[in-house]
C-alpha positions as a printed NumPy array, in Angstrom:
array([[-144.235,  -82.495,  -52.821],
       [-145.25 ,  -86.067,  -52.221],
       [-148.48 ,  -87.402,  -53.796],
       [-151.009,  -89.005,  -51.55 ],
       [-152.05 ,  -92.738,  -51.87 ],
       [-155.662,  -91.573,  -51.511],
       [-158.031,  -90.194,  -54.014],
       [-160.16 ,  -88.605,  -51.253],
       [-158.421,  -88.39 ,  -47.767],
       [-159.622,  -87.602,  -44.256],
       [-159.037,  -83.926,  -44.863],
       [-161.614,  -84.124,  -47.612],
       [-164.084,  -85.835,  -45.314],
       [-163.759,  -83.028,  -42.729],
       [-165.22 ,  -80.431,  -45.091],
       [-168.618,  -82.083,  -44.796],
       [-168.727,  -81.056,  -41.167],
       [-167.731,  -77.43 ,  -41.824],
       [-169.995,  -74.836,  -40.328],
       [-169.34 ,  -72.133,  -42.934],
       [-171.774,  -73.1  ,  -45.722],
       [-170.163,  -70.702,  -48.241],
       [-166.713,  -72.107,  -47.778],
       [-167.959,  -75.632,  -47.661],
       [-169.841,  -75.297,  -51.013],
       [-166.784,  -73.884,  -52.716],
       [-164.477,  -76.557,  -51.322],
       [-166.894,  -79.171,  -52.699],
       [-167.323,  -77.424,  -56.082],
       [-163.671,  -76.496,  -56.76 ],
       [-161.609,  -78.962,  -54.805],
       [-163.593,  -82.28 ,  -54.764],
       [-165.728,  -81.992,  -57.883],
       [-162.887,  -82.117,  -60.329],
       [-161.832,  -85.489,  -58.885],
       [-165.322,  -86.841,  -59.105],
       [-165.536,  -85.524,  -62.636],
       [-162.418,  -87.55 ,  -63.617],
       [-164.11 ,  -90.671,  -62.108],
       [-167.241,  -89.978,  -64.051],
       [-165.142,  -90.002,  -67.279],
       [-163.811,  -93.441,  -66.267],
       [-167.377,  -94.654,  -65.703],
       [-168.493,  -93.305,  -69.077],
       [-165.57 ,  -94.863,  -70.822],
       [-166.414,  -98.155,  -69.175],
       [-170.042,  -97.95 ,  -70.219],
       [-169.168,  -97.013,  -73.774],
       [-166.615,  -99.918,  -74.047],
       [-169.144, -102.456,  -72.741],
       [-172.437, -101.372,  -74.427],
       [-171.192,  -99.552,  -77.573],
       [-174.097,  -96.986,  -77.446],
       [-174.167,  -93.169,  -77.449],
       [-174.298,  -92.331,  -73.781],
       [-175.169,  -88.706,  -74.404],
       [-177.931,  -89.252,  -76.966],
       [-180.724,  -88.374,  -74.52 ],
       [-178.645,  -87.309,  -71.538],
       [-176.757,  -84.415,  -70.033],
       [-174.192,  -84.092,  -67.289],
       [-175.575,  -82.927,  -63.921],
       [-173.614,  -81.93 ,  -60.855],
       [-174.253,  -80.611,  -57.401],
       [-172.986,  -78.164,  -56.224],
       [-173.238,  -76.617,  -59.615],
       [-173.378,  -72.963,  -58.945],
       [-171.52 ,  -70.43 ,  -61.186],
       [-169.706,  -67.741,  -59.244],
       [-169.886,  -65.284,  -62.206],
       [-173.688,  -65.253,  -61.826],
       [-173.764,  -65.221,  -57.974],
       [-173.872,  -62.293,  -55.59 ],
       [-173.332,  -62.696,  -51.927],
       [-172.369,  -65.837,  -49.974],
       [-173.738,  -69.284,  -50.541],
       [-176.212,  -70.142,  -47.8  ],
       [-177.275,  -73.701,  -48.889],
       [-175.714,  -76.292,  -46.694],
       [-174.547,  -78.983,  -49.123],
       [-174.083,  -82.321,  -47.511],
       [-173.058,  -84.022,  -50.766],
       [-170.916,  -83.648,  -53.852],
       [-172.223,  -85.549,  -56.793],
       [-171.888,  -85.71 ,  -60.599],
       [-173.485,  -87.959,  -63.207],
       [-175.929,  -88.213,  -66.084],
       [-179.571,  -87.267,  -66.142],
       [-182.129,  -86.886,  -68.907],
       [-181.857,  -83.827,  -71.236],
       [-184.112,  -80.888,  -70.434],
       [-186.376,  -81.335,  -73.43 ],
       [-190.038,  -82.138,  -73.814],
       [-189.247,  -85.751,  -75.007],
       [-190.52 ,  -87.653,  -71.895],
       [-193.89 ,  -88.372,  -73.397],
       [-194.597,  -91.609,  -71.535],
       [-194.196,  -90.346,  -68.029],
       [-196.544,  -87.936,  -66.344],
       [-196.505,  -85.611,  -63.371],
       [-199.022,  -86.964,  -60.768],
       [-200.166,  -83.421,  -59.882],
       [-200.434,  -81.803,  -63.264],
       [-200.944,  -84.924,  -65.428],
       [-198.423,  -83.398,  -67.989],
       [-195.186,  -84.865,  -69.26 ],
       [-192.184,  -83.231,  -67.485],
       [-189.457,  -81.325,  -69.233],
       [-186.893,  -83.153,  -67.082],
       [-186.737,  -86.928,  -66.544],
       [-185.499,  -86.975,  -62.895],
       [-183.706,  -90.194,  -63.745],
       [-180.021,  -90.199,  -62.582],
       [-176.804,  -92.23 ,  -62.89 ],
       [-174.419,  -90.65 ,  -60.321],
       [-171.169,  -90.755,  -58.417],
       [-171.855,  -89.296,  -54.959],
       [-169.509,  -88.277,  -52.195],
       [-170.969,  -87.808,  -48.761],
       [-169.514,  -87.596,  -45.263],
       [-169.534,  -91.444,  -44.991],
       [-167.786,  -92.064,  -48.305],
       [-168.149,  -92.651,  -52.044],
       [-171.053,  -94.512,  -53.74 ],
       [-172.414,  -94.971,  -57.238],
       [-176.143,  -95.024,  -57.775],
       [-178.838,  -95.336,  -60.434],
       [-182.143,  -94.01 ,  -59.113],
       [-185.593,  -92.66 ,  -59.688],
       [-186.517,  -89.653,  -57.588],
       [-187.593,  -90.11 ,  -53.985],
       [-191.001,  -88.748,  -53.095],
       [-191.732,  -89.314,  -56.718],
       [-193.276,  -86.699,  -58.931],
       [-194.733,  -89.208,  -61.375],
       [-198.088,  -90.974,  -61.6  ],
       [-198.434,  -94.662,  -60.525],
       [-198.736,  -95.709,  -64.137],
       [-195.501,  -93.826,  -65.058],
       [-193.618,  -95.827,  -62.376],
       [-195.053,  -99.107,  -63.56 ],
       [-193.901,  -98.278,  -67.169],
       [-190.355,  -97.518,  -65.963],
       [-190.053, -100.585,  -63.838],
       [-191.69 , -103.328,  -65.921],
       [-188.638, -103.832,  -68.273],
       [-186.563, -104.525,  -65.054],
       [-189.241, -106.874,  -63.665],
       [-189.213, -108.861,  -66.885],
       [-185.407, -109.192,  -66.758],
       [-185.089, -109.339,  -62.95 ],
       [-183.2  , -112.666,  -62.939],
       [-180.414, -111.393,  -65.21 ],
       [-180.213, -108.038,  -63.381],
       [-179.987, -109.903,  -60.058],
       [-176.992, -111.811,  -61.401],
       [-175.278, -108.54 ,  -62.334],
       [-176.045, -107.088,  -58.915],
       [-174.53 , -110.08 ,  -57.167],
       [-171.362, -109.932,  -59.341],
       [-170.889, -106.196,  -58.807],
       [-172.038, -106.139,  -55.171],
       [-174.849, -103.79 ,  -56.015],
       [-177.839, -103.443,  -53.75 ],
       [-181.516, -102.472,  -54.464],
       [-183.233, -100.045,  -52.058],
       [-186.896,  -99.045,  -52.041],
       [-189.567,  -97.853,  -49.673],
       [-191.94 , -100.627,  -50.599],
       [-193.581, -102.161,  -47.53 ],
       [-194.897, -105.587,  -46.883],
       [-192.046, -107.282,  -48.819],
       [-190.03 , -110.038,  -47.137],
       [-186.294, -109.539,  -46.987],
       [-185.927, -112.857,  -48.825],
       [-188.195, -111.822,  -51.658],
       [-186.686, -112.002,  -55.167],
       [-185.714, -108.82 ,  -57.047],
       [-188.739, -109.395,  -59.396],
       [-191.128, -109.403,  -56.433],
       [-189.59 , -106.3  ,  -54.875],
       [-189.624, -104.41 ,  -58.14 ],
       [-193.176, -105.381,  -58.791],
       [-194.236, -104.269,  -55.371],
       [-192.414, -100.949,  -55.526],
       [-193.892, -100.215,  -58.933],
       [-197.436, -100.137,  -57.333],
       [-196.319,  -97.895,  -54.32 ],
       [-197.787,  -94.419,  -54.568],
       [-194.591,  -92.475,  -54.115],
       [-191.798,  -95.016,  -54.634],
       [-188.108,  -94.586,  -54.001],
       [-186.046,  -96.728,  -56.272],
       [-182.246,  -96.893,  -55.928],
       [-179.56 ,  -99.281,  -57.194],
       [-176.366,  -98.577,  -55.284],
       [-172.849,  -99.961,  -54.993],
       [-171.346, -100.76 ,  -51.578],
       [-170.097,  -97.484,  -50.116],
       [-166.288,  -97.   ,  -49.86 ],
       [-165.548,  -95.149,  -46.574],
       [-162.938,  -92.403,  -46.144],
       [-160.014,  -92.422,  -46.711],
       [-160.713,  -93.614,  -50.204],
       [-157.759,  -95.236,  -52.119],
       [-157.375,  -94.528,  -55.83 ],
       [-158.049,  -98.151,  -56.784],
       [-161.274,  -98.237,  -54.873],
       [-162.422,  -95.087,  -56.628],
       [-161.705,  -96.769,  -59.961],
       [-163.729,  -99.821,  -58.854],
       [-166.703,  -97.642,  -58.078],
       [-166.48 ,  -95.868,  -61.443],
       [-166.295,  -99.299,  -63.251],
       [-169.405, -100.57 ,  -61.376],
       [-171.239,  -97.37 ,  -62.349],
       [-170.287,  -98.102,  -65.92 ],
       [-171.966, -101.575,  -65.736],
       [-175.127,  -99.993,  -64.172],
       [-175.681,  -97.923,  -67.262],
       [-177.941, -100.791,  -68.458],
       [-180.589,  -99.811,  -65.803],
       [-180.325,  -96.039,  -66.515],
       [-180.609,  -96.656,  -70.293],
       [-183.72 ,  -98.782,  -69.735],
       [-185.448,  -95.983,  -67.812],
       [-184.446,  -93.317,  -70.192],
       [-185.829,  -95.12 ,  -73.123],
       [-189.007,  -96.216,  -71.409],
       [-189.754,  -92.644,  -70.442],
       [-189.679,  -91.691,  -74.205],
       [-191.643,  -94.605,  -75.344],
       [-188.656,  -96.113,  -77.214],
       [-188.315,  -99.848,  -77.591],
       [-186.208, -101.251,  -74.775],
       [-182.848, -102.82 ,  -75.641],
       [-182.411, -104.759,  -72.408],
       [-181.624, -107.968,  -74.232],
       [-179.023, -106.264,  -76.357],
       [-177.425, -104.528,  -73.275],
       [-177.455, -107.76 ,  -71.281],
       [-175.794, -109.589,  -74.127],
       [-173.07 , -106.96 ,  -74.267],
       [-172.5  , -107.2  ,  -70.507],
       [-172.383, -110.94 ,  -70.606],
       [-169.713, -110.714,  -73.248],
       [-167.717, -108.277,  -71.103],
       [-167.922, -110.615,  -68.059],
       [-166.885, -113.568,  -70.298],
       [-163.87 , -111.603,  -71.478],
       [-163.001, -110.71 ,  -67.804],
       [-163.301, -114.339,  -66.707],
       [-161.118, -115.632,  -69.599],
       [-158.464, -112.984,  -69.   ],
       [-158.613, -113.258,  -65.229],
       [-159.72 , -109.687,  -64.784],
       [-161.648, -108.796,  -61.699],
       [-164.672, -106.577,  -62.164],
       [-164.285, -105.391,  -58.51 ],
       [-161.262, -105.408,  -56.177],
       [-162.092, -107.799,  -53.322],
       [-158.806, -108.185,  -51.492],
       [-159.787, -109.164,  -47.918],
       [-156.709, -107.601,  -46.477],
       [-157.346, -104.333,  -48.092],
       [-154.318, -104.41 ,  -50.314],
       [-155.181, -102.468,  -53.386],
       [-154.08 , -103.499,  -56.829],
       [-151.417, -101.483,  -58.64 ],
       [-153.301,  -98.942,  -60.802],
       [-151.814,  -96.193,  -62.866],
       [-153.867,  -93.162,  -61.757],
       [-151.42 ,  -90.379,  -62.645],
       [-154.501,  -88.328,  -63.718],
       [-155.79 ,  -88.354,  -60.136],
       [-153.275,  -86.293,  -58.231],
       [-154.098,  -85.534,  -54.695],
       [-151.982,  -83.382,  -52.403],
       [-150.431,  -84.778,  -49.224],
       [-149.772,  -81.926,  -46.92 ],
       [-149.307,  -81.053,  -43.295],
       [-151.397,  -77.89 ,  -43.738],
       [-154.592,  -78.068,  -41.616],
       [-157.704,  -78.327,  -43.823],
       [-159.299,  -75.083,  -42.6  ],
       [-156.161,  -73.108,  -43.411],
       [-155.748,  -74.849,  -46.833],
       [-159.227,  -73.923,  -47.84 ],
       [-158.817,  -70.395,  -46.586],
       [-155.768,  -69.977,  -48.891],
       [-157.579,  -71.55 ,  -51.828],
       [-160.457,  -69.121,  -51.334],
       [-158.078,  -66.111,  -50.951],
       [-156.338,  -67.084,  -54.189],
       [-159.685,  -67.423,  -55.99 ],
       [-159.265,  -71.122,  -56.38 ],
       [-156.533,  -70.684,  -59.044],
       [-152.793,  -71.268,  -59.349],
       [-151.227,  -67.97 ,  -58.585],
       [-148.41 ,  -68.636,  -61.057],
       [-150.14 ,  -69.833,  -64.287],
       [-153.748,  -68.875,  -63.481],
       [-155.173,  -72.314,  -64.16 ],
       [-158.12 ,  -73.629,  -62.177],
       [-159.335,  -77.234,  -61.462],
       [-162.685,  -76.94 ,  -63.309],
       [-161.354,  -75.517,  -66.515],
       [-157.998,  -77.156,  -66.754],
       [-158.299,  -80.327,  -64.752],
       [-155.346,  -79.573,  -62.444],
       [-155.093,  -80.197,  -58.723],
       [-154.359,  -77.22 ,  -56.381],
       [-151.667,  -77.507,  -53.847],
       [-150.504,  -75.399,  -50.833],
       [-146.995,  -74.117,  -51.248],
       [-144.828,  -72.646,  -48.415],
       [-143.389,  -69.388,  -49.758],
       [-140.458,  -69.583,  -47.446],
       [-139.75 ,  -73.329,  -46.93 ],
       [-139.956,  -74.755,  -43.398],
       [-136.367,  -75.847,  -43.842],
       [-135.46 ,  -72.178,  -43.929],
       [-137.534,  -71.115,  -41.065],
       [-140.834,  -70.573,  -42.942],
       [-144.025,  -70.604,  -40.666],
       [-147.144,  -72.524,  -41.021],
       [-149.203,  -69.411,  -41.462],
       [-151.698,  -68.305,  -44.075],
       [-149.342,  -65.393,  -45.093],
       [-146.621,  -67.878,  -45.866],
       [-148.853,  -70.03 ,  -48.14 ],
       [-149.711,  -69.702,  -51.878],
       [-151.783,  -71.746,  -54.155],
       [-149.963,  -73.606,  -56.963],
       [-151.003,  -76.221,  -59.524],
       [-149.135,  -79.592,  -59.919],
       [-146.752,  -78.319,  -62.603],
       [-145.865,  -74.961,  -60.986],
       [-145.464,  -76.689,  -57.55 ],
       [-142.926,  -79.127,  -58.945],
       [-141.195,  -76.409,  -60.854],
       [-140.687,  -74.209,  -57.892],
       [-139.107,  -76.835,  -55.695],
       [-138.676,  -77.005,  -51.95 ],
       [-135.675,  -74.612,  -51.705],
       [-137.163,  -71.771,  -53.69 ],
       [-138.551,  -68.884,  -51.618],
       [-140.206,  -66.941,  -54.503],
       [-143.413,  -65.279,  -53.522],
       [-145.284,  -65.784,  -56.719],
       [-148.383,  -64.028,  -55.36 ],
       [-146.465,  -60.789,  -55.075],
       [-144.833,  -61.213,  -58.523],
       [-148.275,  -61.522,  -60.068],
       [-149.824,  -58.779,  -57.955],
       [-152.138,  -61.083,  -56.051],
       [-150.549,  -60.642,  -52.765],
       [-151.338,  -56.959,  -52.45 ]])
């Protein structure tokens, strides 16, 4: 079966408009999340290569939807409009310098995030402090001041990586400098602070997904600054900026683009064999019904995307060339390897052989 040129295609986009919240959540969790997870690994590798720090020292991986079916009874009723994965502060009482504005106590979670997010419009990478903030005004000032002091350098990074700064601060001119905007938002009662890449719309080519992951890697500097400030640790902004400058110098000397900017949309050749995406004529609704029926696993080897990093495919049990119909009963779920091994002329009903077709 042919592999698609897209990392996330128009069929993937359609799931965000699904009316069945249970099916929608499971498709996001089992079908889209594994691909986002692979992009996160690329972003983490990029950050590690640039900054040479322990990314997980004070962080943990967070994903949404993140439910576990072995602990869930009944259908999922929450209507997820997103699929995201990234880093956030570890759930430990180490955030001594930030305080909840209602209780005055230090939180167990930091609420600081470094994410890849897929929504109905496309893919975006963000570094953010929580909207409708739970922290005191003094806490936000503490988190934002290191960025205010280094706003000039950070603005240069943002321009190079096409990153935008969003906030809910009022009375700030559109032409205001980043330092002015950060200073103003730090005094807002319930600030919203987001650094975001330019969103890539569906369908999302593989190279564009890689670009977003690389941009997120560069934005680790901002996340790291907030994580350290929340604990009262000395900031290492100068060190991180120096590392990023060295990375940019290397890119310039070796003629390596830090973002693909081809005006005609021709994507650079990138080896993304680890990002297999199925190209199929099966309608999305039917495809997801089959995945759900087969418990989101390959019916031949039993592997699943979350545990084994494989991609699920729809296989025609009786090939269309032999009169096979485009019906759910003629479909079975196979992984990459088993799908290639079966071939297009093989009519083996693997579901029946393994007892899952009963």
